[in-house]
XYZ file of C-alpha atoms in Angstrom:
662
model
C 42.940 0.438 -5.731
C 40.065 1.545 -4.357
C 40.411 4.952 -6.861
C 41.042 2.857 -9.406
C 38.739 0.147 -8.973
C 35.668 3.186 -8.724
C 36.863 4.309 -12.085
C 36.954 1.701 -13.618
C 33.523 1.245 -12.655
C 32.436 4.134 -14.097
C 34.020 4.344 -17.555
C 32.422 0.714 -18.053
C 29.318 1.927 -17.260
C 28.880 5.348 -18.929
C 30.721 3.069 -22.166
C 27.808 0.602 -21.858
C 25.466 2.245 -20.886
C 25.991 4.902 -24.564
C 25.724 1.527 -26.177
C 22.589 0.897 -24.901
C 21.247 4.099 -25.305
C 21.800 4.338 -29.206
C 20.232 1.033 -29.548
C 17.624 2.144 -27.642
C 17.401 -0.965 -24.987
C 17.024 0.338 -21.183
C 20.345 0.947 -19.449
C 19.825 -1.471 -16.687
C 20.369 -4.291 -19.692
C 23.676 -2.638 -20.026
C 25.095 -2.376 -16.354
C 24.370 -5.897 -16.400
C 26.168 -6.927 -19.461
C 29.250 -4.487 -18.563
C 29.294 -6.654 -15.061
C 29.876 -9.799 -17.056
C 32.178 -8.648 -19.306
C 34.676 -6.731 -16.643
C 33.997 -9.215 -13.733
C 36.290 -11.974 -12.483
C 34.561 -14.824 -14.831
C 35.264 -13.040 -18.080
C 37.941 -10.422 -18.537
C 38.981 -10.377 -14.891
C 39.352 -6.791 -14.644
C 37.401 -6.294 -11.426
C 37.632 -8.526 -8.720
C 34.299 -9.373 -6.765
C 34.689 -8.136 -3.620
C 32.680 -8.486 -0.610
C 32.968 -4.592 -0.268
C 31.432 -3.982 -3.682
C 28.644 -6.200 -3.252
C 27.667 -4.975 0.439
C 28.283 -0.796 -1.380
C 25.292 -2.685 -4.668
C 22.918 -3.728 -1.578
C 22.228 0.042 -0.985
C 21.204 0.398 -4.984
C 18.114 -1.955 -4.072
C 17.823 -0.593 -0.623
C 16.868 2.934 -3.131
C 15.014 1.206 -4.747
C 13.191 -0.231 -2.451
C 12.343 3.053 -1.385
C 11.345 4.612 -4.236
C 8.876 1.432 -4.361
C 7.645 2.485 -1.079
C 7.051 6.254 -1.982
C 5.042 4.913 -5.016
C 3.027 3.164 -2.453
C -0.397 4.442 -2.199
C -3.732 2.744 -0.352
C -6.087 4.346 -2.750
C -4.169 3.231 -5.698
C -4.459 -0.081 -4.147
C -8.163 -0.462 -3.392
C -8.868 0.732 -7.211
C -6.615 -1.879 -8.701
C -7.591 -4.300 -5.652
C -9.648 -7.101 -8.135
C -6.041 -6.707 -10.445
C -3.360 -6.666 -7.564
C -4.817 -9.304 -5.270
C -6.539 -11.474 -7.921
C -4.931 -11.756 -10.848
C -1.260 -10.688 -9.697
C -1.290 -12.844 -5.991
C -2.304 -15.723 -8.267
C 0.322 -15.065 -10.723
C 3.355 -15.076 -8.007
C 1.550 -17.970 -5.965
C 1.069 -20.308 -8.759
C 4.662 -19.463 -10.128
C 6.242 -20.339 -6.913
C 4.273 -23.310 -6.116
C 5.229 -24.642 -9.649
C 8.741 -24.145 -9.180
C 8.563 -25.705 -6.095
C 7.010 -28.510 -7.718
C 9.481 -29.149 -10.603
C 12.346 -29.167 -7.468
C 10.732 -31.997 -5.665
C 10.604 -33.952 -8.700
C 13.805 -33.074 -9.801
C 15.119 -34.043 -6.048
C 13.383 -37.405 -6.574
C 14.478 -38.521 -9.808
C 17.046 -35.787 -11.526
C 19.198 -35.078 -8.708
C 22.328 -36.504 -10.188
C 22.489 -33.382 -12.471
C 20.589 -30.938 -10.230
C 19.665 -31.790 -6.889
C 17.509 -28.970 -5.135
C 16.284 -28.597 -1.458
C 12.729 -27.299 -0.556
C 14.234 -23.911 0.787
C 16.316 -23.541 -2.617
C 13.183 -24.206 -4.731
C 11.105 -21.472 -2.997
C 13.827 -18.844 -3.399
C 14.395 -20.062 -6.993
C 10.196 -19.702 -7.279
C 9.756 -16.422 -5.687
C 12.842 -14.994 -7.812
C 11.537 -15.933 -11.074
C 7.587 -14.605 -10.388
C 9.323 -10.935 -10.522
C 8.785 -9.591 -13.841
C 11.157 -6.124 -14.610
C 9.298 -3.236 -13.236
C 11.483 -0.617 -14.270
C 12.287 -2.266 -18.072
C 8.490 -2.668 -18.589
C 6.851 0.223 -17.320
C 9.072 2.390 -18.844
C 8.576 1.007 -21.846
C 4.894 0.610 -21.875
C 5.160 4.734 -20.775
C 6.817 5.844 -23.933
C 4.077 3.330 -26.103
C 1.395 5.271 -24.286
C 0.200 2.064 -23.038
C -0.358 2.353 -19.500
C -4.217 3.345 -19.551
C -4.696 0.708 -21.919
C -6.547 -2.319 -20.690
C -3.331 -5.006 -20.766
C -1.274 -1.848 -19.379
C -3.890 -1.756 -16.328
C -3.461 -5.530 -15.815
C 0.275 -5.025 -16.418
C 0.650 -2.576 -14.005
C -1.837 -3.961 -11.246
C 0.467 -7.500 -11.349
C 4.111 -5.224 -11.008
C 2.123 -3.592 -7.998
C 2.011 -6.591 -6.118
C 4.890 -8.441 -7.014
C 7.178 -5.379 -5.834
C 4.643 -5.624 -2.699
C 5.363 -9.065 -2.490
C 9.327 -8.914 -2.038
C 9.067 -7.557 0.822
C 7.465 -10.581 2.879
C 10.407 -13.146 0.425
C 12.742 -10.739 2.068
C 12.120 -12.317 5.413
C 10.915 -15.744 4.116
C 14.077 -16.374 2.293
C 16.516 -15.921 5.166
C 14.465 -17.861 7.399
C 14.668 -20.913 5.077
C 18.357 -21.140 5.440
C 17.932 -22.916 8.897
C 18.126 -26.548 9.520
C 15.063 -27.974 8.761
C 14.010 -28.866 11.835
C 13.687 -25.987 13.174
C 12.701 -24.382 10.133
C 8.978 -23.648 11.432
C 10.835 -21.814 14.838
C 12.740 -20.060 12.487
C 9.841 -18.728 10.217
C 7.481 -17.814 12.499
C 10.179 -15.872 14.824
C 10.848 -13.777 11.601
C 7.447 -13.534 10.837
C 6.668 -11.982 14.299
C 9.678 -9.672 14.383
C 8.705 -8.575 11.029
C 5.402 -7.342 12.486
C 6.184 -6.384 15.660
C 8.817 -3.592 14.066
C 6.212 -2.862 11.095
C 3.559 -1.993 13.702
C 5.992 0.054 15.806
C 7.493 1.919 12.591
C 4.055 2.375 11.096
C 1.793 3.684 14.060
C 4.515 6.214 15.688
C 6.560 6.431 12.658
C 4.327 8.279 10.270
C 3.421 11.204 13.184
C 7.134 11.406 13.902
C 8.394 11.420 10.406
C 6.277 14.275 9.362
C 6.976 16.228 12.656
C 10.799 16.193 11.897
C 10.299 16.901 8.541
C 8.752 19.828 9.214
C 10.824 21.032 11.950
C 13.944 19.802 8.803
C 12.260 22.029 5.738
C 11.713 24.844 8.179
C 15.569 25.537 7.991
C 15.858 26.118 4.129
C 18.665 24.212 3.266
C 18.507 21.602 0.774
C 21.535 19.775 1.961
C 20.587 19.498 4.719
C 17.033 17.715 3.427
C 19.067 15.591 1.304
C 21.179 14.774 4.502
C 17.780 13.919 6.510
C 16.386 11.905 4.048
C 19.566 9.494 3.629
C 19.414 9.287 7.427
C 15.850 8.215 7.704
C 16.448 5.673 4.839
C 19.474 3.862 6.189
C 18.740 4.483 9.545
C 15.198 2.220 9.219
C 17.581 -0.077 7.128
C 19.857 -0.033 9.723
C 17.412 -1.217 12.337
C 15.426 -3.914 10.331
C 18.997 -5.700 9.166
C 19.847 -5.472 13.064
C 16.685 -6.839 14.219
C 18.022 -9.851 11.963
C 15.215 -8.927 8.637
C 17.159 -7.095 5.630
C 18.437 -3.751 4.376
C 15.543 -3.286 1.653
C 12.679 -4.074 4.029
C 13.505 -0.803 6.433
C 13.990 1.128 3.307
C 10.426 -0.181 2.121
C 8.947 1.471 5.464
C 10.604 4.356 5.145
C 9.728 5.274 1.719
C 6.127 4.441 2.613
C 5.935 6.621 5.716
C 7.287 9.496 4.030
C 4.867 8.654 0.991
C 2.349 10.029 3.503
C 3.769 13.261 3.543
C 3.528 16.318 2.067
C 6.931 15.830 1.623
C 6.931 13.478 -0.681
C 7.514 14.447 -4.627
C 11.046 16.469 -3.058
C 12.159 13.781 -1.398
C 11.422 11.326 -4.482
C 13.629 14.036 -6.679
C 16.416 14.090 -4.727
C 17.002 10.159 -4.348
C 16.546 9.716 -7.721
C 20.434 10.571 -8.671
C 21.873 8.240 -5.388
C 19.273 5.456 -6.611
C 20.032 4.954 -10.355
C 23.705 5.333 -9.202
C 24.141 2.533 -6.913
C 21.418 0.492 -8.455
C 23.116 0.230 -11.456
C 26.300 -0.979 -9.435
C 24.275 -3.577 -8.277
C 23.419 -4.659 -11.761
C 26.876 -4.806 -12.499
C 27.489 -7.062 -9.531
C 25.149 -9.033 -10.778
C 26.694 -9.319 -14.006
C 29.917 -10.240 -12.441
C 28.581 -13.270 -10.645
C 28.115 -14.832 -14.352
C 30.372 -17.623 -14.616
C 30.497 -17.728 -18.784
C 32.537 -20.772 -18.600
C 29.736 -22.981 -16.492
C 27.230 -21.014 -18.837
C 28.792 -22.087 -21.864
C 29.219 -25.758 -20.575
C 26.237 -26.056 -19.854
C 24.092 -24.008 -22.274
C 21.340 -27.237 -22.975
C 20.542 -26.462 -19.402
C 21.061 -22.842 -20.040
C 18.102 -22.361 -22.458
C 15.444 -25.140 -20.972
C 15.752 -22.799 -17.452
C 14.978 -19.883 -20.313
C 12.205 -21.396 -22.283
C 10.566 -22.995 -19.777
C 9.923 -20.668 -16.612
C 9.624 -18.102 -19.788
C 6.336 -20.170 -21.501
C 4.963 -21.282 -17.798
C 4.449 -17.629 -17.015
C 3.271 -16.567 -20.479
C 0.758 -19.373 -20.709
C -0.118 -18.651 -17.097
C -0.745 -14.924 -17.101
C -2.667 -15.453 -20.488
C -4.929 -18.361 -18.730
C -5.685 -16.133 -15.577
C -6.268 -13.197 -17.424
C -8.739 -14.824 -19.585
C -10.029 -15.949 -16.445
C -10.285 -12.000 -14.916
C -12.424 -11.219 -18.417
C -9.866 -10.029 -20.506
C -9.928 -11.192 -24.031
C -7.284 -13.016 -25.706
C -5.541 -10.262 -27.244
C -5.574 -8.357 -24.084
C -4.692 -11.342 -22.374
C -1.569 -12.150 -24.925
C -0.798 -8.782 -24.588
C -0.662 -8.483 -21.033
C 1.065 -11.924 -20.291
C 4.359 -11.143 -22.740
C 5.893 -8.449 -20.730
C 5.279 -10.145 -17.650
C 6.948 -13.479 -18.388
C 10.518 -12.766 -18.235
C 12.757 -11.900 -15.723
C 12.928 -8.924 -13.503
C 15.403 -6.890 -10.795
C 14.010 -8.114 -7.658
C 14.623 -11.779 -9.121
C 18.412 -10.771 -9.198
C 18.027 -9.390 -5.387
C 15.991 -12.599 -4.471
C 18.333 -14.766 -6.176
C 21.354 -13.179 -4.961
C 20.122 -13.619 -1.033
C 19.457 -16.879 -1.457
C 23.339 -17.413 -3.139
C 24.434 -15.899 0.071
C 22.430 -17.820 2.339
C 23.469 -21.264 -0.031
C 20.333 -22.643 -0.669
C 20.951 -22.519 -3.982
C 23.908 -24.869 -5.576
C 26.700 -22.564 -7.394
C 26.001 -24.406 -10.860
C 22.178 -24.279 -9.925
C 22.709 -20.627 -9.667
C 24.583 -19.692 -12.265
C 22.170 -21.369 -14.446
C 19.635 -19.517 -13.347
C 21.120 -16.514 -13.337
C 22.240 -16.833 -17.046
C 19.222 -17.615 -18.165
C 17.148 -14.632 -15.972
C 19.720 -12.327 -17.914
C 19.206 -13.327 -21.404
C 15.006 -12.965 -20.358
C 15.538 -9.629 -19.377
C 17.026 -9.103 -22.194
C 14.371 -10.215 -24.557
C 11.978 -8.079 -22.747
C 11.847 -5.027 -25.247
C 11.472 -6.770 -28.260
C 8.569 -9.363 -27.110
C 6.894 -5.202 -25.747
C 7.614 -4.044 -29.305
C 6.460 -7.023 -30.635
C 3.486 -8.057 -29.086
C 0.981 -6.465 -31.187
C 1.555 -8.531 -33.564
C 1.938 -11.363 -31.919
C -1.536 -10.956 -30.186
C -2.957 -10.545 -33.537
C -0.919 -13.794 -35.127
C -2.391 -16.293 -32.120
C -5.650 -14.355 -30.817
C -8.410 -15.394 -33.223
C -11.250 -12.908 -32.443
C -8.378 -10.038 -32.430
C -8.822 -8.764 -36.033
C -12.141 -8.963 -35.455
C -12.273 -6.497 -32.203
C -9.710 -4.754 -34.080
C -11.862 -4.416 -37.036
C -15.100 -3.615 -34.884
C -13.060 -0.822 -33.197
C -12.049 1.060 -36.165
C -15.779 0.780 -37.096
C -17.068 2.439 -34.359
C -14.973 5.603 -34.707
C -15.363 5.754 -38.780
C -19.722 5.466 -37.690
C -19.095 8.641 -35.032
C -16.882 10.163 -37.559
C -18.747 9.231 -40.824
C -22.047 11.656 -40.558
C -19.532 14.796 -39.678
C -18.443 16.882 -42.082
C -15.207 20.042 -41.078
C -15.070 18.279 -37.972
C -12.839 18.562 -35.325
C -10.777 15.558 -34.302
C -9.661 15.758 -30.749
C -6.553 13.464 -29.709
C -6.751 12.713 -26.022
C -10.021 13.062 -23.586
C -8.429 14.072 -20.639
C -9.553 17.894 -18.749
C -7.825 19.479 -21.778
C -9.702 17.755 -24.778
C -13.353 17.803 -22.140
C -12.815 21.871 -22.142
C -12.255 21.477 -25.961
C -15.056 19.543 -26.288
C -17.422 21.257 -25.070
C -16.094 24.699 -26.434
C -16.717 23.326 -29.825
C -20.692 22.083 -28.745
C -20.971 25.572 -27.695
C -20.821 26.613 -31.273
C -22.186 24.225 -32.735
C -18.818 22.437 -33.948
C -18.526 18.589 -34.542
C -15.741 16.696 -32.792
C -14.953 12.995 -32.894
C -12.403 12.458 -29.330
C -10.083 9.613 -29.600
C -8.678 8.486 -25.985
C -6.832 5.232 -24.715
C -8.738 5.148 -20.667
C -11.392 2.382 -21.179
C -13.280 4.252 -18.703
C -13.137 7.706 -19.350
C -14.395 6.631 -22.759
C -17.229 4.550 -21.149
C -18.474 7.030 -18.994
C -18.459 10.317 -21.656
C -19.469 8.105 -23.959
C -22.727 6.856 -22.186
C -23.040 10.853 -20.995
C -23.196 11.409 -24.925
C -19.866 12.760 -25.482
C -18.712 12.010 -29.195
C -15.600 9.927 -27.858
C -14.112 6.767 -28.401
C -11.383 3.951 -27.775
C -8.714 4.496 -30.492
C -4.961 5.094 -30.530
C -4.543 8.573 -32.277
C -0.963 8.100 -33.322
C -1.728 5.411 -35.426
C -2.458 6.018 -38.972
C -5.407 3.421 -39.299
C -6.968 5.417 -36.781
C -7.230 8.774 -38.542
C -8.217 7.667 -42.132
C -11.564 6.058 -39.328
C -12.095 9.640 -37.622
C -12.404 11.176 -40.958
C -8.861 12.910 -40.707
C -9.104 13.616 -44.688
C -12.861 15.114 -44.405
C -11.981 16.942 -40.714
C -11.405 20.941 -40.364
C -8.864 20.801 -37.785
C -6.639 18.306 -35.432
C -5.984 18.668 -31.965
C -3.998 16.693 -29.981
C -4.686 18.069 -26.327
C -2.072 15.626 -24.157
C 1.333 16.862 -22.821
C 3.482 13.720 -24.981
C 5.428 15.595 -27.991
C 6.715 12.074 -29.317
C 3.377 10.577 -29.424
C 2.387 14.186 -31.342
C 4.979 14.203 -33.467
C 3.420 10.693 -35.000
C 0.134 12.284 -34.988
C 1.846 15.406 -37.009
C 3.676 13.069 -39.398
C 0.414 10.778 -40.025
C -1.832 13.571 -40.375
C -0.023 15.110 -42.981
C 0.506 12.361 -45.092
C -3.602 12.205 -44.786
C -4.430 15.820 -45.524
C -1.503 17.582 -46.568
C -3.431 20.629 -45.299
C -4.943 20.127 -42.426
C -4.365 22.430 -39.376
C -2.427 21.025 -36.429
C -3.014 22.258 -33.038
C -0.661 21.275 -30.137
C -0.348 21.565 -26.559
C 2.244 21.079 -24.759
C 3.905 21.787 -20.663
C 6.704 24.192 -22.114
C 8.467 25.672 -24.983
C 10.708 22.729 -24.845
C 9.622 20.958 -27.738
C 7.677 24.282 -29.274
C 10.519 24.542 -32.320
C 10.688 20.479 -33.092
C 6.586 20.082 -33.549
C 6.324 23.453 -35.819
C 9.399 22.444 -37.291
C 7.018 18.808 -37.924
C 4.384 20.573 -39.440
C 2.089 22.169 -36.415
C 0.295 24.860 -37.300
C 0.049 26.328 -33.627
C 1.601 24.553 -30.467
C 0.248 25.824 -27.059
C 2.768 25.898 -24.300
C 0.582 25.412 -21.376
C 2.949 27.401 -19.107
C 3.268 30.260 -21.347
C -0.875 30.919 -21.760
C -0.498 30.812 -18.121
C 1.434 33.694 -17.749
C 0.026 35.813 -20.924
C -3.984 35.349 -18.596
C -1.943 36.096 -15.460
C -0.755 39.095 -16.739
C -3.420 40.195 -18.481
C -5.579 39.662 -15.475
C -2.968 42.075 -13.887
C -3.298 45.201 -16.332
C -6.821 45.442 -17.047
C -7.394 45.450 -12.627
C -4.340 48.263 -13.005
C -6.922 50.242 -15.240
C -4.805 49.265 -18.808
C -7.470 48.993 -21.868
C -8.456 46.248 -22.610
C -8.368 46.802 -26.221
C -4.300 47.005 -25.291
C -4.072 44.587 -23.669
C -5.907 41.879 -26.450
C -3.436 43.838 -28.655
C -0.494 42.371 -26.561
C -1.725 39.199 -25.507
C -1.765 38.684 -29.919
C 1.019 40.103 -30.394
C 2.663 37.481 -27.727
C 1.350 34.586 -29.895
C 2.367 35.905 -33.328
C 5.526 36.453 -32.116
C 5.532 32.705 -31.570
C 6.030 33.108 -27.552
C 9.512 34.761 -28.321
C 8.900 37.416 -25.806
C 7.838 34.956 -23.180
C 10.758 32.648 -23.488
C 13.541 31.906 -21.342
C 13.447 33.033 -17.845
C 16.087 33.717 -15.275
C 17.161 29.997 -13.040
C 17.517 30.422 -9.433
C 18.526 27.949 -6.629
C 14.405 26.601 -6.609
C 13.923 25.833 -9.790
C 14.625 22.718 -10.833
C 18.049 21.222 -11.245
C 20.224 21.666 -13.974
C 19.891 17.536 -15.706
C 16.228 18.302 -15.562
C 16.095 22.031 -16.683
C 18.867 21.157 -19.611
C 16.140 21.244 -22.374
C 15.184 24.890 -21.299
C 15.721 27.851 -22.442
C 16.856 30.312 -19.874
C 17.814 34.924 -19.356
C 21.504 35.448 -18.230
C 22.727 38.765 -17.837
C 26.612 39.481 -18.787
C 28.406 42.466 -17.382
C 30.869 44.237 -20.409
C 33.695 45.109 -17.656
C 36.294 47.672 -17.819
C 38.721 46.031 -20.079
C 36.624 43.543 -21.488
C 37.783 42.583 -24.703
C 34.235 42.621 -26.063
C 33.739 45.961 -25.113
C 33.556 48.383 -29.399
C 32.948 45.649 -31.085
C 29.580 45.010 -32.969
C 27.120 41.957 -32.166
C 27.673 41.058 -36.153
C 31.033 40.827 -35.014
C 31.321 38.962 -31.713
C 28.158 36.369 -33.442
C 26.979 34.914 -30.575
C 24.164 33.005 -32.535
C 26.575 30.865 -33.467
C 26.479 29.385 -30.480
C 23.337 29.172 -29.792
C 22.310 32.324 -28.301
C 20.239 35.351 -28.733
C 20.616 38.860 -26.974
C 17.052 39.831 -26.030
C 18.053 43.468 -24.312
C 20.809 45.770 -23.796
C 20.996 47.598 -20.195
C 22.702 51.009 -20.429
C 23.342 53.594 -18.082
C 20.196 52.353 -16.486
C 17.891 51.922 -19.573
C 16.982 49.160 -21.068
C 16.615 48.845 -24.641
C 15.031 45.165 -25.975
C 15.644 43.500 -29.531
C 19.181 45.619 -30.686
C 20.276 45.171 -33.986
C 23.421 42.894 -35.106
C 25.252 46.488 -35.839
C 25.041 47.592 -32.461
C 28.780 48.544 -30.565
C 28.790 46.972 -27.200
C 30.242 49.609 -24.443
C 32.155 49.129 -20.948
C 29.680 48.880 -18.024
C 26.631 47.827 -20.865
C 24.465 44.517 -19.515
C 24.288 42.345 -22.066
C 21.073 40.188 -21.029
C 21.270 36.765 -23.675
C 18.585 33.934 -23.946
C 19.122 29.972 -24.622
C 20.001 26.756 -23.458
C 22.305 26.543 -20.434
C 25.727 25.007 -22.930
C 24.964 27.719 -25.486
C 25.154 30.470 -22.634
C 27.998 29.447 -21.704
C 30.089 29.475 -24.839
C 28.282 32.831 -25.450
C 29.855 33.928 -22.261
C 33.105 32.478 -22.829
C 33.247 34.626 -26.555
C 31.968 37.428 -24.995
C 35.456 36.976 -22.440
C 37.401 36.034 -25.070
C 36.941 38.347 -27.881
C 39.914 39.532 -29.678
């Protein structure tokens, strides 16, 4: 029965995530919908068991552990005005408003919905949360994390994540009798402070040395086991202290975040977190009773619209109070107006403690699910909504374009630099030394302000927008350089640039060769992979130091670039490289021996047609001699070692073809 349940959950999860990925929606929403459909309240395929819910709690544990890993005191200090100003005000005022509404309902609407003070607090805490996972992902895809509204959204989400920690302590304490509430709440806070103080004071010293001891064993499996032990161990300690599993996991992540093992731990824990968090959202969807929702459709709609509208207006007002323009305030408020994953955590906790009536829980749960489903669409159309309702937004946008146009108006045959990070600034200095004019576009307002004050020709603007490229004088430019590493945005820049100036040379920077062919096919004149250029510089310096003439070294470098880095593409994969999943888009090198009696022996490469499965033969080693770039009529012999280049799946097919050739 357990195996059948697991298979059902896996099959439903895969199907749901595939469908939502095809619709370009976050997989989290797919898990929720899957839970609704297969749960006991709908089709009844999967029962709502205590074991499934307890297992799903581990998803929350690993999510809180990840939040703790990302916790950074320097980042918190740099954003303290937004985090503890805008973020705190949003959470506190939302909880206060819901508690006020709960009091009114208790006084005047108790015949329909009677809600206690504890229930109103838990409900307010749940509704105050927004979806960190969905909002951060969509903002990153839209390159809006460093914009003015993006920073405000990130600051508010950061406070919400931090607020979950004390809320997870307070909500269980509220489940006690009203007469004992102050004592229970005080005792819970004392225990939390004592345990947290003990763990934070001595935990970091102990964990750093323990992780160093484990890492010295040089075993990846041991390292992962140790991460699981620390995470679940601290969660166990806090739960048995009467607090919560998630609190201990958060502390574990926060302690490890200050060590040198943070990034390795983050990668190792990701598969456990994602799978178990998916299971958590399935169990949340299973809680929804569709019959109750249909019967209470009016209340569900009211519970959807009122909190969303309230949070929207609240964040707009607070953002304006903290100095944002009307357009920025609207863009900040729209992603934060909807519900979030921690809201479900708090709601699930409140339901388990029975401080919320089942009918209220069902209505709010349905409203929150619909709210999260609306989040991607609110973010997608945030720009139009801001332009529609902010009277000065058109003026600000026109002024922004005017500033760009003013910078580029006097320039002729200039270079447009898209992105003014470290690479863009280095390029700008080199152009200035040669007396070549440039106009740089960047989305970081602080960077733009400081660089412009220093005299650099940089303005605030999104290079992936057509009107921004027009204002930058793309029709008069000599070249365009995309200096940031984002293939999706670079493709948009290339498309608009070629539409406006078909003959314009475009140079694009990438991290490696993953998107090299795609960018070249889209129309990039040159694509510069950082890894390959770094390898060329490393090799050229080594050759010069070894006495190879400079002219020959320059020739080698030029040949590598002229061949689109063909000789450098692909590498032999090792145990210390990225995982197969993270590295799936990179070409590799793979050696295959042609053994005695191999069906491939005596056959030409053209006959085997390895290119047909996506693999390229880069070399053949025969009798200890390696020959590069063999021709199609080269015949393989027994004892040959064939060196192939291609993606992992292509190499598997090529190896299968060599072993099964007939």
